[in-house]
Amino acid sequence: GQNIDQPTEMTATEGAIVQINCTYQTSGFNGLFWYQQHAGEAPTFLSYNVLDGLEEKGRFSSFLSRSKGYSYLLLKELQMKDSASYLCAVMDSNYQLIWGAGTKLIIKP
Amino acid sequence: IAGITQAPTSQILAAGRRMTLRCTQDMRHNAMYWYRQDLGLGLRLIHYSNTAGTTGKGEVPDGYSVSRANTDDFPLTLASAVPSQTSVYFCASSDSTANPSPLHFGNGTRLTVT
């Protein structure tokens, strides 16, 4: 079966760096997405990786290793507003998105 | 502001009742989706539509139906609601001609079936 694994919850300190991991087993691969979802709100798109390597976008970076079925989202200079859930999703060979359950990130002052 | 509008924002529904969740987008995206989100689970696809006039079943379609009469509207109907359909429902759209084609989500409908 298809599976996306990410930690349920993480805690980090304001101003620090945090890495949220995502491992996947899917039928084929057509890209990996990261979304941010604040409590009670809709998910919003953060990043997309389809080739191996690091994609940097401001304070957020996303890394992909297709051979390892692994991605991470790196958040730098954490701010209180970064407290949210981070969803990993993989597009399979049928171009369907398979979603992880999300990682709830708690930022402490 | 361009985006996706869902209605209602929340609803309490008696089991056995019929309910339609509305979704409208003004981005002229060809693809639209309905997801449900439950605590501890990833988003699960209920139904989708790749273009106006066509629909398809997702991972959890039972008990739900959709229609896509035009590009902008994609309503989701629960013919006879059951308590297991208590969830947060998100409508989303994407421009599948773009690569990548990230999803744009509405603000969700929180549905409680009693």
PDB file of N, CA and C in Angstrom, chain B residues 12-62:
ATOM      1  N   ILE B  12     -24.600  21.606  11.719  1.00  0.00           N
ATOM      2  CA  ILE B  12     -24.974  20.444  12.503  1.00  0.00           C
ATOM      3  C   ILE B  12     -26.168  19.816  11.802  1.00  0.00           C
ATOM      4  N   LEU B  13     -26.063  18.539  11.519  1.00  0.00           N
ATOM      5  CA  LEU B  13     -27.049  17.863  10.674  1.00  0.00           C
ATOM      6  C   LEU B  13     -27.534  16.599  11.358  1.00  0.00           C
ATOM      7  N   ALA B  14     -28.818  16.372  11.321  1.00  0.00           N
ATOM      8  CA  ALA B  14     -29.359  15.135  11.883  1.00  0.00           C
ATOM      9  C   ALA B  14     -29.095  13.978  10.937  1.00  0.00           C
ATOM     10  N   ALA B  15     -28.783  12.836  11.495  1.00  0.00           N
ATOM     11  CA  ALA B  15     -28.552  11.637  10.686  1.00  0.00           C
ATOM     12  C   ALA B  15     -29.776  11.366   9.811  1.00  0.00           C
ATOM     13  N   GLY B  16     -29.493  10.952   8.572  1.00  0.00           N
ATOM     14  CA  GLY B  16     -30.568  10.662   7.640  1.00  0.00           C
ATOM     15  C   GLY B  16     -30.958  11.828   6.754  1.00  0.00           C
ATOM     16  N   ARG B  17     -30.525  13.037   7.112  1.00  0.00           N
ATOM     17  CA  ARG B  17     -30.863  14.207   6.317  1.00  0.00           C
ATOM     18  C   ARG B  17     -29.929  14.320   5.119  1.00  0.00           C
ATOM     19  N   ARG B  18     -30.408  15.013   4.118  1.00  0.00           N
ATOM     20  CA  ARG B  18     -29.636  15.295   2.907  1.00  0.00           C
ATOM     21  C   ARG B  18     -28.972  16.670   3.040  1.00  0.00           C
ATOM     22  N   MET B  19     -27.766  16.788   2.548  1.00  0.00           N
ATOM     23  CA  MET B  19     -27.017  18.036   2.698  1.00  0.00           C
ATOM     24  C   MET B  19     -26.126  18.253   1.484  1.00  0.00           C
ATOM     25  N   THR B  20     -26.092  19.494   1.005  1.00  0.00           N
ATOM     26  CA  THR B  20     -25.173  19.831  -0.079  1.00  0.00           C
ATOM     27  C   THR B  20     -24.192  20.888   0.396  1.00  0.00           C
ATOM     28  N   LEU B  21     -22.914  20.588   0.258  1.00  0.00           N
ATOM     29  CA  LEU B  21     -21.856  21.531   0.565  1.00  0.00           C
ATOM     30  C   LEU B  21     -21.480  22.236  -0.747  1.00  0.00           C
ATOM     31  N   ARG B  22     -21.456  23.546  -0.669  1.00  0.00           N
ATOM     32  CA  ARG B  22     -21.209  24.302  -1.894  1.00  0.00           C
ATOM     33  C   ARG B  22     -19.746  24.721  -2.006  1.00  0.00           C
ATOM     34  N   CYS B  23     -19.277  24.781  -3.226  1.00  0.00           N
ATOM     35  CA  CYS B  23     -17.892  25.189  -3.515  1.00  0.00           C
ATOM     36  C   CYS B  23     -17.865  25.937  -4.833  1.00  0.00           C
ATOM     37  N   THR B  24     -17.299  27.129  -4.811  1.00  0.00           N
ATOM     38  CA  THR B  24     -17.188  27.955  -6.019  1.00  0.00           C
ATOM     39  C   THR B  24     -15.796  28.542  -6.092  1.00  0.00           C
ATOM     40  N   GLN B  25     -15.203  28.482  -7.285  1.00  0.00           N
ATOM     41  CA  GLN B  25     -13.880  29.085  -7.487  1.00  0.00           C
ATOM     42  C   GLN B  25     -13.937  30.072  -8.646  1.00  0.00           C
ATOM     43  N   ASP B  26     -13.088  31.095  -8.554  1.00  0.00           N
ATOM     44  CA  ASP B  26     -13.074  32.115  -9.605  1.00  0.00           C
ATOM     45  C   ASP B  26     -11.705  32.229 -10.264  1.00  0.00           C
ATOM     46  N   MET B  27     -10.928  31.168 -10.180  1.00  0.00           N
ATOM     47  CA  MET B  27      -9.585  31.170 -10.754  1.00  0.00           C
ATOM     48  C   MET B  27      -9.545  30.490 -12.115  1.00  0.00           C
ATOM     49  N   ARG B  28     -10.687  29.986 -12.572  1.00  0.00           N
ATOM     50  CA  ARG B  28     -10.817  29.286 -13.853  1.00  0.00           C
ATOM     51  C   ARG B  28      -9.931  28.033 -13.890  1.00  0.00           C
ATOM     52  N   HIS B  29      -9.731  27.427 -12.712  1.00  0.00           N
ATOM     53  CA  HIS B  29      -8.985  26.174 -12.659  1.00  0.00           C
ATOM     54  C   HIS B  29      -9.831  25.045 -13.233  1.00  0.00           C
ATOM     55  N   ASN B  30      -9.181  24.156 -13.985  1.00  0.00           N
ATOM     56  CA  ASN B  30      -9.952  23.070 -14.587  1.00  0.00           C
ATOM     57  C   ASN B  30     -10.205  21.921 -13.610  1.00  0.00           C
ATOM     58  N   ALA B  31      -9.312  21.694 -12.667  1.00  0.00           N
ATOM     59  CA  ALA B  31      -9.461  20.557 -11.761  1.00  0.00           C
ATOM     60  C   ALA B  31      -9.989  21.020 -10.398  1.00  0.00           C
ATOM     61  N   MET B  32     -10.912  20.231  -9.839  1.00  0.00           N
ATOM     62  CA  MET B  32     -11.452  20.513  -8.505  1.00  0.00           C
ATOM     63  C   MET B  32     -11.568  19.222  -7.717  1.00  0.00           C
ATOM     64  N   TYR B  33     -11.533  19.360  -6.402  1.00  0.00           N
ATOM     65  CA  TYR B  33     -11.443  18.202  -5.515  1.00  0.00           C
ATOM     66  C   TYR B  33     -12.268  18.449  -4.246  1.00  0.00           C
ATOM     67  N   TRP B  34     -12.737  17.350  -3.665  1.00  0.00           N
ATOM     68  CA  TRP B  34     -13.307  17.378  -2.325  1.00  0.00           C
ATOM     69  C   TRP B  34     -12.523  16.416  -1.439  1.00  0.00           C
ATOM     70  N   TYR B  35     -12.066  16.955  -0.299  1.00  0.00           N
ATOM     71  CA  TYR B  35     -11.339  16.169   0.690  1.00  0.00           C
ATOM     72  C   TYR B  35     -12.090  16.234   2.013  1.00  0.00           C
ATOM     73  N   ARG B  36     -11.874  15.209   2.823  1.00  0.00           N
ATOM     74  CA  ARG B  36     -12.259  15.284   4.220  1.00  0.00           C
ATOM     75  C   ARG B  36     -11.012  15.163   5.072  1.00  0.00           C
ATOM     76  N   GLN B  37     -11.030  15.882   6.190  1.00  0.00           N
ATOM     77  CA  GLN B  37      -9.883  15.860   7.087  1.00  0.00           C
ATOM     78  C   GLN B  37     -10.358  15.465   8.475  1.00  0.00           C
ATOM     79  N   ASP B  38      -9.803  14.379   8.981  1.00  0.00           N
ATOM     80  CA  ASP B  38     -10.141  13.856  10.290  1.00  0.00           C
ATOM     81  C   ASP B  38      -8.884  13.792  11.143  1.00  0.00           C
ATOM     82  N   LEU B  39      -9.055  13.991  12.443  1.00  0.00           N
ATOM     83  CA  LEU B  39      -7.925  14.051  13.356  1.00  0.00           C
ATOM     84  C   LEU B  39      -7.080  12.787  13.254  1.00  0.00           C
ATOM     85  N   GLY B  40      -5.783  12.969  13.096  1.00  0.00           N
ATOM     86  CA  GLY B  40      -4.866  11.843  13.046  1.00  0.00           C
ATOM     87  C   GLY B  40      -4.750  11.171  11.694  1.00  0.00           C
ATOM     88  N   LEU B  41      -5.514  11.646  10.741  1.00  0.00           N
ATOM     89  CA  LEU B  41      -5.463  11.077   9.393  1.00  0.00           C
ATOM     90  C   LEU B  41      -5.064  12.147   8.394  1.00  0.00           C
ATOM     91  N   GLY B  42      -4.467  11.721   7.300  1.00  0.00           N
ATOM     92  CA  GLY B  42      -4.187  12.659   6.226  1.00  0.00           C
ATOM     93  C   GLY B  42      -5.462  13.034   5.507  1.00  0.00           C
ATOM     94  N   LEU B  43      -5.381  14.091   4.709  1.00  0.00           N
ATOM     95  CA  LEU B  43      -6.509  14.454   3.862  1.00  0.00           C
ATOM     96  C   LEU B  43      -6.876  13.258   2.976  1.00  0.00           C
ATOM     97  N   ARG B  44      -8.162  12.977   2.905  1.00  0.00           N
ATOM     98  CA  ARG B  44      -8.624  11.871   2.079  1.00  0.00           C
ATOM     99  C   ARG B  44      -9.537  12.384   0.972  1.00  0.00           C
ATOM    100  N   LEU B  45      -9.246  11.963  -0.240  1.00  0.00           N
ATOM    101  CA  LEU B  45      -9.978  12.442  -1.409  1.00  0.00           C
ATOM    102  C   LEU B  45     -11.322  11.727  -1.520  1.00  0.00           C
ATOM    103  N   ILE B  46     -12.378  12.507  -1.655  1.00  0.00           N
ATOM    104  CA  ILE B  46     -13.713  11.938  -1.775  1.00  0.00           C
ATOM    105  C   ILE B  46     -14.091  11.778  -3.246  1.00  0.00           C
ATOM    106  N   HIS B  47     -14.087  12.894  -3.953  1.00  0.00           N
ATOM    107  CA  HIS B  47     -14.357  12.918  -5.396  1.00  0.00           C
ATOM    108  C   HIS B  47     -13.503  14.014  -6.021  1.00  0.00           C
ATOM    109  N   TYR B  48     -13.332  13.905  -7.315  1.00  0.00           N
ATOM    110  CA  TYR B  48     -12.591  14.927  -8.029  1.00  0.00           C
ATOM    111  C   TYR B  48     -13.219  15.138  -9.407  1.00  0.00           C
ATOM    112  N   SER B  49     -12.783  16.236 -10.026  1.00  0.00           N
ATOM    113  CA  SER B  49     -13.235  16.526 -11.383  1.00  0.00           C
ATOM    114  C   SER B  49     -12.070  17.157 -12.126  1.00  0.00           C
ATOM    115  N   ASN B  50     -11.658  16.539 -13.212  1.00  0.00           N
ATOM    116  CA  ASN B  50     -10.522  17.054 -13.980  1.00  0.00           C
ATOM    117  C   ASN B  50     -10.918  18.198 -14.897  1.00  0.00           C
ATOM    118  N   THR B  51     -12.198  18.240 -15.255  1.00  0.00           N
ATOM    119  CA  THR B  51     -12.693  19.309 -16.102  1.00  0.00           C
ATOM    120  C   THR B  51     -14.220  19.331 -16.020  1.00  0.00           C
ATOM    121  N   ALA B  52     -14.815  20.452 -16.387  1.00  0.00           N
ATOM    122  CA  ALA B  52     -16.272  20.551 -16.344  1.00  0.00           C
ATOM    123  C   ALA B  52     -16.911  19.422 -17.145  1.00  0.00           C
ATOM    124  N   GLY B  53     -17.939  18.802 -16.534  1.00  0.00           N
ATOM    125  CA  GLY B  53     -18.653  17.720 -17.186  1.00  0.00           C
ATOM    126  C   GLY B  53     -18.162  16.329 -16.836  1.00  0.00           C
ATOM    127  N   THR B  54     -17.018  16.256 -16.123  1.00  0.00           N
ATOM    128  CA  THR B  54     -16.477  14.943 -15.737  1.00  0.00           C
ATOM    129  C   THR B  54     -16.219  14.903 -14.248  1.00  0.00           C
ATOM    130  N   THR B  55     -16.433  13.741 -13.644  1.00  0.00           N
ATOM    131  CA  THR B  55     -16.110  13.545 -12.230  1.00  0.00           C
ATOM    132  C   THR B  55     -15.515  12.160 -12.050  1.00  0.00           C
ATOM    133  N   GLY B  56     -14.829  11.972 -10.920  1.00  0.00           N
ATOM    134  CA  GLY B  56     -14.232  10.687 -10.623  1.00  0.00           C
ATOM    135  C   GLY B  56     -14.272  10.413  -9.134  1.00  0.00           C
ATOM    136  N   LYS B  57     -14.159   9.142  -8.783  1.00  0.00           N
ATOM    137  CA  LYS B  57     -14.182   8.751  -7.373  1.00  0.00           C
ATOM    138  C   LYS B  57     -12.782   8.779  -6.794  1.00  0.00           C
ATOM    139  N   GLY B  58     -12.698   9.249  -5.556  1.00  0.00           N
ATOM    140  CA  GLY B  58     -11.441   9.248  -4.840  1.00  0.00           C
ATOM    141  C   GLY B  58     -11.318   8.040  -3.943  1.00  0.00           C
ATOM    142  N   GLU B  59     -10.645   8.249  -2.843  1.00  0.00           N
ATOM    143  CA  GLU B  59     -10.352   7.170  -1.899  1.00  0.00           C
ATOM    144  C   GLU B  59     -11.564   6.765  -1.067  1.00  0.00           C
ATOM    145  N   VAL B  60     -12.428   7.735  -0.714  1.00  0.00           N
ATOM    146  CA  VAL B  60     -13.570   7.483   0.179  1.00  0.00           C
ATOM    147  C   VAL B  60     -14.851   8.072  -0.399  1.00  0.00           C
ATOM    148  N   PRO B  61     -15.360   7.549  -1.513  1.00  0.00           N
ATOM    149  CA  PRO B  61     -16.513   8.151  -2.182  1.00  0.00           C
ATOM    150  C   PRO B  61     -17.883   7.750  -1.656  1.00  0.00           C
ATOM    151  N   ASP B  62     -17.926   6.637  -0.887  1.00  0.00           N
ATOM    152  CA  ASP B  62     -19.233   6.090  -0.509  1.00  0.00           C
ATOM    153  C   ASP B  62     -20.023   7.059   0.362  1.00  0.00           C
TER     154      ASP B  62
END
